[in-house]
Tab-separated table of C-alpha atoms and ligand atoms in Angstrom:
chain	number	residue	atom	x	y	z
A	1	MET	CA	-0.438	0.158	-0.307
A	2	SER	CA	1.440	3.395	-0.709
A	3	PHE	CA	0.335	6.922	0.467
A	4	SER	CA	-1.748	7.677	-3.627
A	5	HIS	CA	-4.694	5.990	-1.974
A	6	LEU	CA	-5.096	8.127	1.116
A	7	GLY	CA	-5.952	11.684	-0.375
A	8	LEU	CA	-2.861	13.571	-0.177
A	9	SER	CA	-2.361	16.285	-2.850
A	10	ASP	CA	0.760	15.872	-4.966
A	11	LYS	CA	2.783	18.133	-2.951
A	12	VAL	CA	2.366	16.309	-0.318
A	13	ILE	CA	2.875	13.032	-1.781
A	14	ALA	CA	6.173	14.239	-3.698
A	15	ALA	CA	7.669	15.889	-0.312
A	16	VAL	CA	6.654	12.304	1.645
A	17	ASP	CA	8.677	10.511	-2.090
A	18	SER	CA	11.732	12.461	-1.513
A	19	ALA	CA	11.587	11.764	2.087
A	20	GLY	CA	12.275	8.535	1.469
A	21	TYR	CA	9.497	6.886	2.869
A	22	LYS	CA	7.020	4.441	0.569
A	23	THR	CA	4.482	2.865	2.985
A	24	PRO	CA	2.025	4.485	5.240
A	25	THR	CA	2.320	3.603	8.981
A	26	PRO	CA	-0.459	2.144	10.234
A	27	VAL	CA	-1.367	4.873	12.235
A	28	GLN	CA	-0.527	6.943	8.649
A	29	ASP	CA	-3.317	4.421	6.715
A	30	GLN	CA	-5.838	4.732	9.574
A	31	ALA	CA	-5.970	8.917	10.745
A	32	ILE	CA	-4.913	10.566	7.519
A	33	PRO	CA	-8.387	9.314	5.241
A	34	HIS	CA	-10.319	10.225	8.412
A	35	VAL	CA	-8.597	13.492	8.874
A	36	LEU	CA	-8.935	15.023	5.328
A	37	ALA	CA	-12.902	14.209	5.670
A	38	ARG	CA	-12.793	16.581	9.200
A	39	ARG	CA	-13.337	14.278	11.396
A	40	ASP	CA	-11.516	14.323	14.880
A	41	VAL	CA	-9.339	11.514	15.691
A	42	LEU	CA	-8.202	9.844	18.793
A	43	GLY	CA	-5.254	8.163	17.945
A	44	ILE	CA	-3.360	6.015	20.589
A	45	ALA	CA	-0.314	5.661	19.229
A	46	GLN	CA	3.522	6.412	20.624
A	47	THR	CA	6.158	8.286	19.444
A	48	GLY	CA	8.319	5.911	16.686
A	49	THR	CA	4.662	4.956	15.005
A	50	GLY	CA	5.109	7.875	12.624
A	51	LYS	CA	1.677	9.190	14.156
A	52	THR	CA	3.626	13.081	13.611
A	53	ALA	CA	3.061	12.755	10.025
A	54	ALA	CA	-0.285	11.140	10.614
A	55	PHE	CA	-1.483	15.007	11.429
A	56	VAL	CA	1.287	16.909	9.322
A	57	LEU	CA	0.771	15.424	5.938
A	58	PRO	CA	-3.229	16.124	5.848
A	59	MET	CA	-3.110	19.679	7.901
A	60	LEU	CA	-0.292	20.151	5.194
A	61	THR	CA	-2.655	19.033	2.169
A	62	MET	CA	-5.899	20.847	3.791
A	63	LEU	CA	-4.037	24.356	4.178
A	64	GLU	CA	-3.052	24.531	0.683
A	65	LYS	CA	-6.442	26.218	0.078
A	66	GLY	CA	-6.737	29.876	2.245
A	67	ARG	CA	-4.763	32.442	4.077
A	68	ALA	CA	-3.810	33.003	7.566
A	69	ARG	CA	-4.629	36.550	9.280
A	70	ALA	CA	-2.425	37.839	11.437
A	71	ARG	CA	-2.522	36.550	15.041
A	72	MET	CA	-5.264	35.125	13.623
A	73	PRO	CA	-3.130	31.150	13.171
A	74	ARG	CA	-5.376	28.678	11.641
A	75	THR	CA	-3.991	25.300	12.931
A	76	LEU	CA	-2.828	24.780	16.499
A	77	ILE	CA	0.087	21.757	17.835
A	78	LEU	CA	-0.196	21.949	20.791
A	79	GLU	CA	2.746	20.188	22.295
A	80	PRO	CA	4.043	19.295	25.657
A	81	THR	CA	7.912	19.854	25.802
A	82	ARG	CA	10.183	22.470	23.474
A	83	GLU	CA	12.030	19.723	22.060
A	84	LEU	CA	8.548	17.818	20.825
A	85	ALA	CA	7.498	21.337	19.554
A	86	ALA	CA	10.646	21.775	17.775
A	87	GLN	CA	10.706	18.384	16.105
A	88	VAL	CA	6.781	19.210	14.841
A	89	VAL	CA	8.489	22.506	12.869
A	90	GLU	CA	10.836	19.696	11.522
A	91	GLN	CA	8.827	17.448	10.125
A	92	PHE	CA	6.912	20.762	8.989
A	93	GLU	CA	9.812	21.730	6.718
A	94	LYS	CA	11.116	17.650	5.578
A	95	TYR	CA	6.958	17.534	3.997
A	96	GLY	CA	6.361	21.195	3.757
A	97	LYS	CA	9.110	21.981	1.709
A	98	ASN	CA	7.051	22.137	-1.916
A	99	HIS	CA	4.543	24.826	0.195
A	100	LYS	CA	4.613	28.314	1.157
A	101	LEU	CA	3.259	27.653	4.709
A	102	SER	CA	4.392	30.088	7.202
A	103	VAL	CA	4.671	27.582	10.193
A	104	ALA	CA	5.553	29.350	13.972
A	105	LEU	CA	6.842	27.694	17.014
A	106	ILE	CA	5.943	29.638	20.187
A	107	ILE	CA	7.696	27.579	23.287
A	108	GLY	CA	9.385	29.452	26.616
A	109	GLY	CA	12.704	30.031	26.604
A	110	VAL	CA	12.909	32.486	23.596
A	111	SER	CA	12.577	35.756	23.331
A	112	PHE	CA	8.628	37.085	23.157
A	113	GLY	CA	9.637	39.779	20.387
A	114	ASP	CA	10.518	37.484	17.539
A	115	GLN	CA	7.612	35.246	18.093
A	116	ASP	CA	4.691	38.244	18.361
A	117	ALA	CA	6.432	39.346	15.228
A	118	LYS	CA	5.843	36.077	13.272
A	119	LEU	CA	1.960	36.286	14.187
A	120	VAL	CA	2.050	39.770	13.179
A	121	ARG	CA	2.508	38.237	9.613
A	122	GLY	CA	-0.248	35.714	9.845
A	123	VAL	CA	0.749	32.041	10.871
A	124	ASP	CA	-0.899	28.589	9.384
A	125	VAL	CA	0.729	26.547	12.217
A	126	LEU	CA	0.747	27.374	15.071
A	127	ILE	CA	2.918	24.641	17.371
A	128	ALA	CA	2.928	25.331	21.060
A	129	THR	CA	3.953	24.194	24.167
A	130	PRO	CA	0.589	25.351	26.215
A	131	GLY	CA	2.607	28.014	28.759
A	132	ARG	CA	3.623	30.212	26.266
A	133	LEU	CA	1.074	30.177	23.905
A	134	LEU	CA	-1.259	31.289	27.307
A	135	ASP	CA	1.482	33.796	28.432
A	136	HIS	CA	0.779	35.420	24.186
A	137	SER	CA	-2.972	35.186	24.135
A	138	GLU	CA	-3.272	36.810	27.326
A	139	ARG	CA	-1.236	39.561	26.802
A	140	GLY	CA	-4.106	39.659	24.144
A	141	ARG	CA	-1.199	39.302	21.130
A	142	LEU	CA	-2.842	36.153	19.379
A	143	LEU	CA	-6.648	35.371	18.675
A	144	LEU	CA	-7.323	31.177	19.003
A	145	SER	CA	-10.846	32.400	17.364
A	146	GLY	CA	-9.548	31.901	14.005
A	147	VAL	CA	-7.918	28.075	15.119
A	148	GLU	CA	-9.830	25.785	12.245
A	149	LEU	CA	-8.129	22.605	13.880
A	150	LEU	CA	-6.404	22.093	16.793
A	151	VAL	CA	-4.118	19.435	17.746
A	152	ILE	CA	-3.607	17.657	21.432
A	153	ASP	CA	-0.175	15.812	20.463
A	154	GLU	CA	1.442	13.832	23.769
A	155	ALA	CA	-2.231	14.288	25.871
A	156	ASP	CA	-0.742	11.808	28.478
A	157	ARG	CA	2.102	13.727	28.982
A	158	MET	CA	0.957	16.890	29.010
A	159	LEU	CA	-1.461	15.085	32.323
A	160	ASP	CA	1.330	13.935	34.056
A	161	MET	CA	3.080	17.538	33.139
A	162	GLY	CA	0.080	19.497	34.732
A	163	PHE	CA	-1.288	20.640	31.565
A	164	ILE	CA	-4.659	19.899	31.537
A	165	PRO	CA	-6.005	22.799	33.026
A	166	ASP	CA	-4.166	24.799	30.399
A	167	ILE	CA	-5.200	22.264	27.936
A	168	GLU	CA	-8.355	23.357	28.864
A	169	ARG	CA	-8.467	26.755	29.462
A	170	ILE	CA	-7.368	26.722	25.004
A	171	GLY	CA	-10.056	24.448	24.508
A	172	LYS	CA	-12.022	27.408	25.513
A	173	LEU	CA	-10.797	29.964	23.551
A	174	VAL	CA	-10.726	27.714	20.459
A	175	PRO	CA	-14.038	27.903	17.960
A	176	PHE	CA	-15.754	25.109	19.304
A	177	THR	CA	-16.477	24.445	15.890
A	178	ARG	CA	-12.833	23.479	15.192
A	179	GLN	CA	-11.707	19.671	14.188
A	180	THR	CA	-9.699	18.328	17.003
A	181	LEU	CA	-6.854	15.271	17.047
A	182	PHE	CA	-5.995	13.863	20.006
A	183	PHE	CA	-2.503	12.024	20.543
A	184	THR	CA	-1.734	10.206	23.318
A	185	ALA	CA	0.093	6.637	23.943
A	186	THR	CA	-1.887	5.522	26.936
A	187	MET	CA	-5.490	6.286	28.133
A	188	PRO	CA	-5.852	6.459	32.152
A	189	PRO	CA	-8.897	7.472	33.541
A	190	GLU	CA	-8.483	11.400	33.717
A	191	ILE	CA	-7.280	11.361	29.650
A	192	GLN	CA	-10.867	9.706	28.788
A	193	ARG	CA	-12.762	12.131	30.021
A	194	ILE	CA	-10.677	15.386	28.396
A	195	ALA	CA	-10.430	13.125	25.200
A	196	ASP	CA	-14.352	13.011	25.319
A	197	ASN	CA	-14.422	17.108	26.214
A	198	PHE	CA	-12.213	17.915	23.668
A	199	LEU	CA	-13.405	15.188	20.612
A	200	HIS	CA	-17.145	15.265	19.211
A	201	ASN	CA	-17.617	11.949	17.677
A	202	PRO	CA	-13.961	11.006	17.006
A	203	VAL	CA	-12.567	7.844	15.053
A	204	ARG	CA	-10.829	5.676	16.978
A	205	VAL	CA	-7.369	4.592	15.826
A	206	GLU	CA	-5.979	2.650	18.106
A	207	VAL	CA	-1.991	1.087	16.214
A	208	SER	CA	-0.070	-0.748	19.293
A	209	LYS	CA	-1.221	-1.821	22.756
A	210	PRO	CA	0.841	0.937	24.962
A	211	ALA	CA	3.817	-0.685	26.664
A	212	THR	CA	5.464	-2.743	24.638
A	213	ALA	CA	9.207	-2.665	23.928
A	214	ALA	CA	10.032	-3.487	20.094
A	215	THR	CA	11.137	-6.710	19.423
A	216	THR	CA	14.851	-5.804	17.804
A	217	ILE	CA	15.980	-4.579	21.148
A	218	THR	CA	17.934	-6.787	23.680
A	219	GLN	CA	17.484	-6.028	26.972
A	220	LEU	CA	19.571	-6.274	29.902
A	221	GLN	CA	20.468	-5.965	32.957
A	222	VAL	CA	24.401	-5.366	35.278
A	223	ALA	CA	24.435	-5.712	38.853
A	224	THR	CA	26.772	-2.714	40.681
A	225	GLY	CA	27.126	-1.158	44.333
A	226	ARG	CA	24.924	1.002	45.351
A	227	ASP	CA	27.631	3.748	46.001
A	228	PRO	CA	27.233	6.193	42.791
A	229	ALA	CA	30.827	6.291	42.131
A	230	ASP	CA	30.572	2.157	41.540
A	231	LYS	CA	26.946	2.866	39.218
A	232	ARG	CA	29.588	5.647	37.353
A	233	GLU	CA	32.139	2.910	36.983
A	234	THR	CA	30.138	0.182	35.944
A	235	LEU	CA	28.558	3.061	32.846
A	236	ARG	CA	32.181	3.573	31.552
A	237	ASN	CA	32.506	-0.419	31.625
A	238	LEU	CA	29.787	-0.807	29.978
A	239	ILE	CA	30.783	1.705	27.212
A	240	ARG	CA	34.247	0.673	26.543
A	241	SER	CA	32.925	-2.682	26.165
A	242	ALA	CA	29.727	-2.385	23.827
A	243	ASP	CA	29.415	-4.588	21.210
A	244	ASP	CA	29.329	-2.302	18.128
A	245	PHE	CA	28.811	0.768	19.777
A	246	LYS	CA	27.761	4.070	17.699
A	247	ASN	CA	26.165	6.155	20.123
A	248	ALA	CA	23.755	6.072	23.383
A	249	ILE	CA	21.354	7.891	25.634
A	250	VAL	CA	22.314	8.325	29.326
A	251	PHE	CA	18.671	7.742	31.090
A	252	CYS	CA	18.998	9.566	34.910
A	253	ASN	CA	16.084	9.700	37.237
A	254	ARG	CA	17.029	13.327	38.696
A	255	LYS	CA	18.598	16.455	36.307
A	256	ARG	CA	20.979	16.594	38.918
A	257	GLU	CA	22.126	13.006	38.610
A	258	VAL	CA	22.113	13.812	34.522
A	259	ALA	CA	24.387	17.390	35.418
A	260	LEU	CA	27.159	14.796	37.856
A	261	LEU	CA	27.033	12.197	35.280
A	262	HIS	CA	27.923	14.262	32.570
A	263	ARG	CA	31.258	15.886	34.504
A	264	SER	CA	32.672	12.847	35.936
A	265	LEU	CA	32.252	11.315	31.886
A	266	GLN	CA	33.737	14.057	30.866
A	267	ARG	CA	36.713	14.106	33.118
A	268	HIS	CA	37.139	10.694	31.893
A	269	LYS	CA	37.048	11.982	28.326
A	270	PHE	CA	33.736	10.940	26.964
A	271	ASN	CA	32.289	12.522	24.079
A	272	ALA	CA	29.037	13.490	26.034
A	273	VAL	CA	26.078	16.173	25.852
A	274	ALA	CA	23.646	16.828	28.882
A	275	LEU	CA	19.723	17.500	28.807
A	276	HIS	CA	17.364	17.850	31.115
A	277	GLY	CA	14.927	20.726	32.698
A	278	ASP	CA	17.674	23.192	34.062
A	279	LEU	CA	19.562	23.947	30.445
A	280	ASP	CA	19.097	27.131	28.449
A	281	GLN	CA	17.708	26.487	25.480
A	282	SER	CA	20.340	27.195	23.063
A	283	ALA	CA	22.555	24.483	25.211
A	284	ARG	CA	19.453	21.899	25.312
A	285	THR	CA	19.455	22.412	21.188
A	286	ALA	CA	23.346	22.660	21.080
A	287	ALA	CA	23.430	19.409	23.008
A	288	LEU	CA	20.879	17.718	20.759
A	289	ASP	CA	22.850	18.584	17.766
A	290	ALA	CA	25.765	17.778	18.433
A	291	PHE	CA	24.352	13.606	19.372
A	292	ARG	CA	21.753	13.739	16.058
A	293	THR	CA	25.028	14.403	14.103
A	294	GLY	CA	27.197	12.511	15.608
A	295	GLU	CA	29.855	14.311	17.218
A	296	ALA	CA	29.033	13.794	20.859
A	297	LYS	CA	28.614	9.174	21.149
A	298	LEU	CA	26.177	10.006	24.573
A	299	LEU	CA	23.677	11.996	25.784
A	300	ILE	CA	22.906	12.125	29.282
A	301	ALA	CA	19.370	13.153	30.090
A	302	SER	CA	16.063	13.182	32.154
A	303	ASP	CA	13.338	11.249	31.202
A	304	VAL	CA	10.765	14.650	30.623
A	305	ALA	CA	14.287	16.565	28.561
A	306	ALA	CA	14.444	13.453	26.083
A	307	ARG	CA	10.580	12.733	25.834
A	308	GLY	CA	10.189	11.296	22.243
A	309	LEU	CA	13.233	12.804	20.848
A	310	ASP	CA	13.459	11.092	17.622
A	311	ILE	CA	16.999	10.430	17.267
A	312	PRO	CA	17.168	8.256	14.649
A	313	ALA	CA	19.710	4.897	15.316
A	314	VAL	CA	20.389	5.119	17.822
A	315	SER	CA	22.419	2.348	19.028
A	316	HIS	CA	22.430	1.883	22.871
A	317	ILE	CA	20.029	2.592	25.392
A	318	PHE	CA	21.548	2.716	29.170
A	319	ASN	CA	19.789	3.041	32.386
A	320	PHE	CA	21.623	4.815	34.921
A	321	ASP	CA	18.717	4.877	37.046
A	322	VAL	CA	16.385	2.383	36.984
A	323	PRO	CA	13.144	4.547	36.529
A	324	HIS	CA	11.017	4.456	38.925
A	325	HIS	CA	7.847	3.865	36.389
A	326	PRO	CA	8.290	1.168	34.448
A	327	ASP	CA	5.906	2.969	31.966
A	328	ASP	CA	9.125	5.166	31.095
A	329	TYR	CA	11.648	1.940	30.569
A	330	ILE	CA	9.382	1.398	28.059
A	331	HIS	CA	9.724	5.507	26.563
A	332	ARG	CA	13.979	5.160	27.502
A	333	ILE	CA	14.599	1.921	25.513
A	334	GLY	CA	11.930	2.685	22.612
A	335	ARG	CA	14.838	5.256	21.609
A	336	THR	CA	16.537	2.668	20.045
A	337	GLY	CA	15.700	-0.302	17.804
A	338	ARG	CA	13.668	1.821	16.066
A	339	ALA	CA	12.155	1.323	12.350
A	340	GLY	CA	13.751	-1.948	12.477
A	341	LEU	CA	17.240	-1.405	13.507
A	342	THR	CA	18.467	-3.644	16.461
A	343	GLY	CA	19.744	-1.530	19.770
A	344	ILE	CA	20.815	-2.301	23.153
A	345	ALA	CA	19.160	-1.171	26.096
A	346	ILE	CA	21.185	-2.311	29.622
A	347	THR	CA	20.169	-1.380	32.451
A	348	ILE	CA	22.392	-0.897	35.812
A	349	VAL	CA	20.931	-2.302	38.966
A	350	THR	CA	21.766	-2.319	42.458
A	351	PRO	CA	21.160	-4.287	45.464
A	352	ALA	CA	18.264	-1.408	45.622
A	353	ASP	CA	16.755	-1.900	42.781
A	354	GLY	CA	14.786	-5.208	42.778
A	355	LYS	CA	11.322	-3.890	43.625
A	356	SER	CA	11.870	-1.902	40.081
A	357	VAL	CA	12.733	-4.255	38.401
A	358	ALA	CA	10.447	-6.546	39.267
A	359	ALA	CA	7.552	-3.960	38.095
A	360	ILE	CA	9.408	-3.291	34.814
A	361	GLU	CA	9.485	-7.242	34.333
A	362	ARG	CA	6.072	-7.631	34.686
A	363	LEU	CA	5.077	-4.795	32.435
A	364	THR	CA	6.898	-5.650	29.940
A	365	GLY	CA	5.510	-9.641	30.746
A	366	GLN	CA	9.490	-11.034	30.170
A	367	PRO	CA	12.634	-11.094	33.368
A	368	ILE	CA	15.735	-9.236	31.348
A	369	PRO	CA	18.278	-11.294	31.860
A	370	TRP	CA	21.315	-10.804	33.847
A	371	MET	CA	24.906	-9.379	32.172
A	372	GLY	CA	27.375	-11.286	34.956
A	373	GLU	CA	26.280	-11.981	38.027
A	374	PRO	CA	22.734	-11.504	39.546
A	375	ALA	CA	22.598	-8.459	42.016
A	376	ALA	CA	22.153	-9.283	45.825
A	377	SER	CA	18.382	-8.262	46.539
A	378	GLU	CA	19.021	-6.183	49.974
A	379	PRO	CA	16.303	-6.193	52.624
A	380	ARG	CA	14.356	-2.279	52.390
A	381	GLU	CA	16.009	-1.267	56.125
A	382	SER	CA	19.267	-1.426	54.658
A	383	ARG	CA	22.008	1.049	54.912
A	384	PRO	CA	22.171	4.314	53.072
A	385	PRO	CA	25.150	4.714	50.427
A	386	GLN	CA	28.546	5.775	51.680
A	387	GLY	CA	28.165	9.375	50.225
A	388	GLU	CA	25.000	9.769	52.327
A	389	ARG	CA	26.130	8.451	55.368
A	390	SER	CA	29.227	10.111	55.541
A	391	HIS	CA	27.487	13.734	54.885
A	392	GLY	CA	25.432	12.963	58.080
A	393	GLY	CA	22.432	12.150	55.633
A	394	ARG	CA	22.024	14.826	53.227
A	395	GLY	CA	23.759	14.598	49.882
A	396	ARG	CA	26.667	16.990	48.589
A	397	GLY	CA	25.411	20.427	48.246
A	398	GLY	CA	22.941	21.403	50.794
A	399	ARG	CA	19.989	19.862	49.251
A	400	GLY	CA	18.803	16.479	49.699
A	401	ARG	CA	18.944	14.411	46.519
A	402	GLY	CA	15.026	14.367	47.417
A	403	GLU	CA	14.490	18.154	46.903
A	404	ARG	CA	13.773	19.127	43.292
A	405	SER	CA	14.369	22.829	42.231
A	406	HIS	CA	11.553	25.003	41.417
A	407	GLY	CA	10.345	24.263	38.059
A	408	GLU	CA	12.230	20.934	37.169
A	409	ARG	CA	8.913	19.502	36.578
A	410	ASN	CA	7.767	20.674	33.503
A	411	HIS	CA	11.268	22.924	32.114
A	412	GLY	CA	9.465	25.972	33.498
A	413	GLU	CA	7.093	26.390	31.206
A	414	ARG	CA	4.357	26.412	33.384
A	415	PRO	CA	3.012	29.600	33.632
A	416	ALA	CA	3.573	32.124	36.649
A	417	HIS	CA	-0.118	32.152	37.303
A	418	ALA	CA	-0.464	28.196	37.385
A	419	GLU	CA	0.064	28.213	40.798
A	420	ALA	CA	-2.636	30.344	41.644
A	421	GLN	CA	-5.861	27.901	40.354
A	422	PRO	CA	-7.218	25.829	43.032
A	423	HIS	CA	-8.439	23.476	40.171
A	424	ARG	CA	-4.583	22.984	39.423
A	425	ARG	CA	-4.346	18.650	38.902
A	426	GLN	CA	-0.707	18.859	40.358
A	427	PRO	CA	1.300	16.687	38.518
A	428	GLN	CA	1.566	12.691	39.098
A	429	PRO	CA	5.596	11.898	39.814
A	430	HIS	CA	7.146	10.710	37.055
A	431	GLN	CA	10.342	12.144	35.030
A	432	ASP	CA	12.244	13.771	36.228
A	433	LYS	CA	10.600	13.719	39.552
A	434	GLU	CA	10.802	11.867	42.777
A	435	PRO	CA	8.966	9.582	43.693
A	436	ALA	CA	6.534	11.048	46.222
A	437	ARG	CA	8.345	9.313	49.216
A	438	ALA	CA	11.893	11.063	48.442
A	439	ALA	CA	10.732	14.472	47.152
A	440	LYS	CA	10.540	14.424	51.481
A	441	PRO	CA	13.248	16.411	52.933
A	442	ARG	CA	15.332	13.698	54.029
A	443	SER	CA	14.833	13.822	57.477
A	444	GLU	CA	11.395	12.805	57.173
A	445	GLN	CA	12.216	9.910	55.129
A	446	PRO	CA	12.260	6.548	57.305
A	447	ARG	CA	14.661	4.501	55.231
A	448	LEU	CA	17.624	6.530	55.445
A	449	GLN	CA	17.196	8.089	59.096
A	450	GLN	CA	15.637	6.600	61.880
A	451	PRO	CA	17.714	4.956	63.634
A	452	ARG	CA	18.243	1.268	62.702
A	453	PRO	CA	15.754	-1.426	63.597
A	454	ARG	CA	17.087	-4.381	65.849
A	455	ARG	CA	16.985	-7.383	63.206
A	456	GLU	CA	14.515	-10.087	64.010
A	457	HIS	CA	15.313	-11.655	60.832
A	458	ALA	CA	18.414	-13.197	60.181
A	459	GLU	CA	18.085	-12.845	56.909
A	460	GLU	CA	17.568	-9.759	56.822
A	461	SER	CA	21.343	-9.009	57.007
A	462	ASP	CA	23.480	-6.456	54.559
A	463	GLY	CA	26.490	-8.130	55.094
A	464	SER	CA	27.945	-5.119	57.597
A	465	HIS	CA	26.403	-6.792	60.736
A	466	LEU	CA	26.954	-8.647	63.866
A	467	PRO	CA	25.653	-12.037	62.591
A	468	ALA	CA	22.543	-12.664	64.087
A	469	PHE	CA	23.930	-15.543	67.300
A	470	LEU	CA	25.950	-12.650	68.974
A	471	LEU	CA	22.717	-10.423	69.215
A	472	ARG	CA	20.711	-13.489	71.192
A	473	PRO	CA	20.381	-12.634	74.771
A	474	VAL	CA	23.271	-14.510	76.990
A	475	THR	CA	23.009	-15.706	80.317
A	476	LEU	CA	25.730	-15.240	82.518
A	477	LYS	CA	25.905	-17.810	85.376
A	478	ALA	CA	27.795	-16.538	88.933
B	501	LIG	P1	7.251	9.786	15.175
B	501	LIG	O1	6.282	8.766	15.538
B	501	LIG	O2	6.141	10.428	14.795
B	501	LIG	O3	7.578	10.004	16.049
B	501	LIG	O4	8.048	8.998	13.511
B	501	LIG	C1	8.704	7.919	14.180
B	501	LIG	C2	10.032	8.309	12.862
B	501	LIG	O5	9.494	7.820	11.791
B	501	LIG	C3	10.603	9.731	12.385
B	501	LIG	O6	11.414	9.680	12.348
B	501	LIG	C4	9.611	9.357	11.569
B	501	LIG	O7	10.886	10.561	10.584
B	501	LIG	C5	9.629	8.376	10.979
B	501	LIG	N1	8.583	7.649	9.832
B	501	LIG	C6	7.249	8.647	9.642
B	501	LIG	N2	6.430	8.018	8.454
B	501	LIG	C7	7.406	6.906	8.123
B	501	LIG	C8	6.588	6.226	7.102
B	501	LIG	N3	5.779	6.614	6.681
B	501	LIG	N4	7.876	5.522	6.797
B	501	LIG	C9	9.366	5.028	7.774
B	501	LIG	N5	9.247	5.676	8.034
B	501	LIG	C10	8.492	7.178	8.796
């Protein structure tokens, strides 16, 4: 089956052809004819399925008729992160090279002035993150009443990042009669509710079960000690000894860890760049470009920063930290093994990570084989890692590891008014975030701070305490 039966314009088909794509992916095949027929679409599809082209291609076809007016975009695409928004712009450039459409990007971290100048000239396609879009709208610089088509992409990610109230507000600013395309990788009840609100009699397109890993990915886990220095050494050894290594993304759970690991790898002469929410836009773009062009071989990233990034042909994924949420594992390893290529995903596992690995294995339905010796599992009441003990229970740098700086959750893109809204849904603990327990100051963490209870079970030993028989009460005879 080729692209020609979908109803796309000749210009679009020519651009797809020169991009080298011969066959539509399932989501494109199923969604494009409905989009062109002006139906609302509910697309349940992950990144990597070709879902972006599933809306970009028909939008280009539809936008061939009509013209943009000043400050009144004709179509609006909402993305949860700046990088995803920038990627959609790239797709418009790729497939829209035979068109003369005006595409504008409205994201946080870049100057208002340039964005405003573009809006004044009139845009056919406005691609935006919700916070910055609302800022423009509230300043009266942008009118959404001319939007004919609205795309809400990565809706479940928007939910995780606390953007749903913003999305709902934007929904009130666009015309009731617009067409809506709504994409999500998963369908939790909250997303179903939003979809019901936004979509009118939608066509449902579901392309693959969420939480399935590509079969072209070899997954492995490797045991290491709890000390971050041990983990870093294990990672260096893995990189040095990796088969067919071309490049790798190394995932950490926290952006602070991203920065630390990045510096450490650079000290060890690895060609690495970092991507996390604290970097400004130009640093993030520079890091991504260096990785994409092959100038840098390692990209150290947090989940949020790397979400949905389309970086073709990554040979390896290393999970420096086991993700707290099994879904994140699927997303992380999905950065390799794309489009039929093979990939290797290796997770570095400490004795404390047993539960998280078990949750991943339950989700994927398959055990992750060990590379070398399995990690000895550690009881819950175990001792904290070396660094924490020697620093009186607090991480280095004064701030406990569990405490996050403001803006960590979503690259600081939520508008200032966000906190003022009582109905605002709190972001769920997810990417780049500490689990609820760890978000407390260290002093409130029973696991690390409370005095160790006397052991009652011999099997609780972690090898650093007295043998059980020495703890038995001894009666001395007179
Ligand atoms: P997405 O799911 O939109 O992130 O797309 C993932 C990757 O698939 C991108 O690199 C696209 O360029 C690529 N892609 C999109 N459509 C096709 C197609 N029909 N055939 C092969 N690759 C495609």
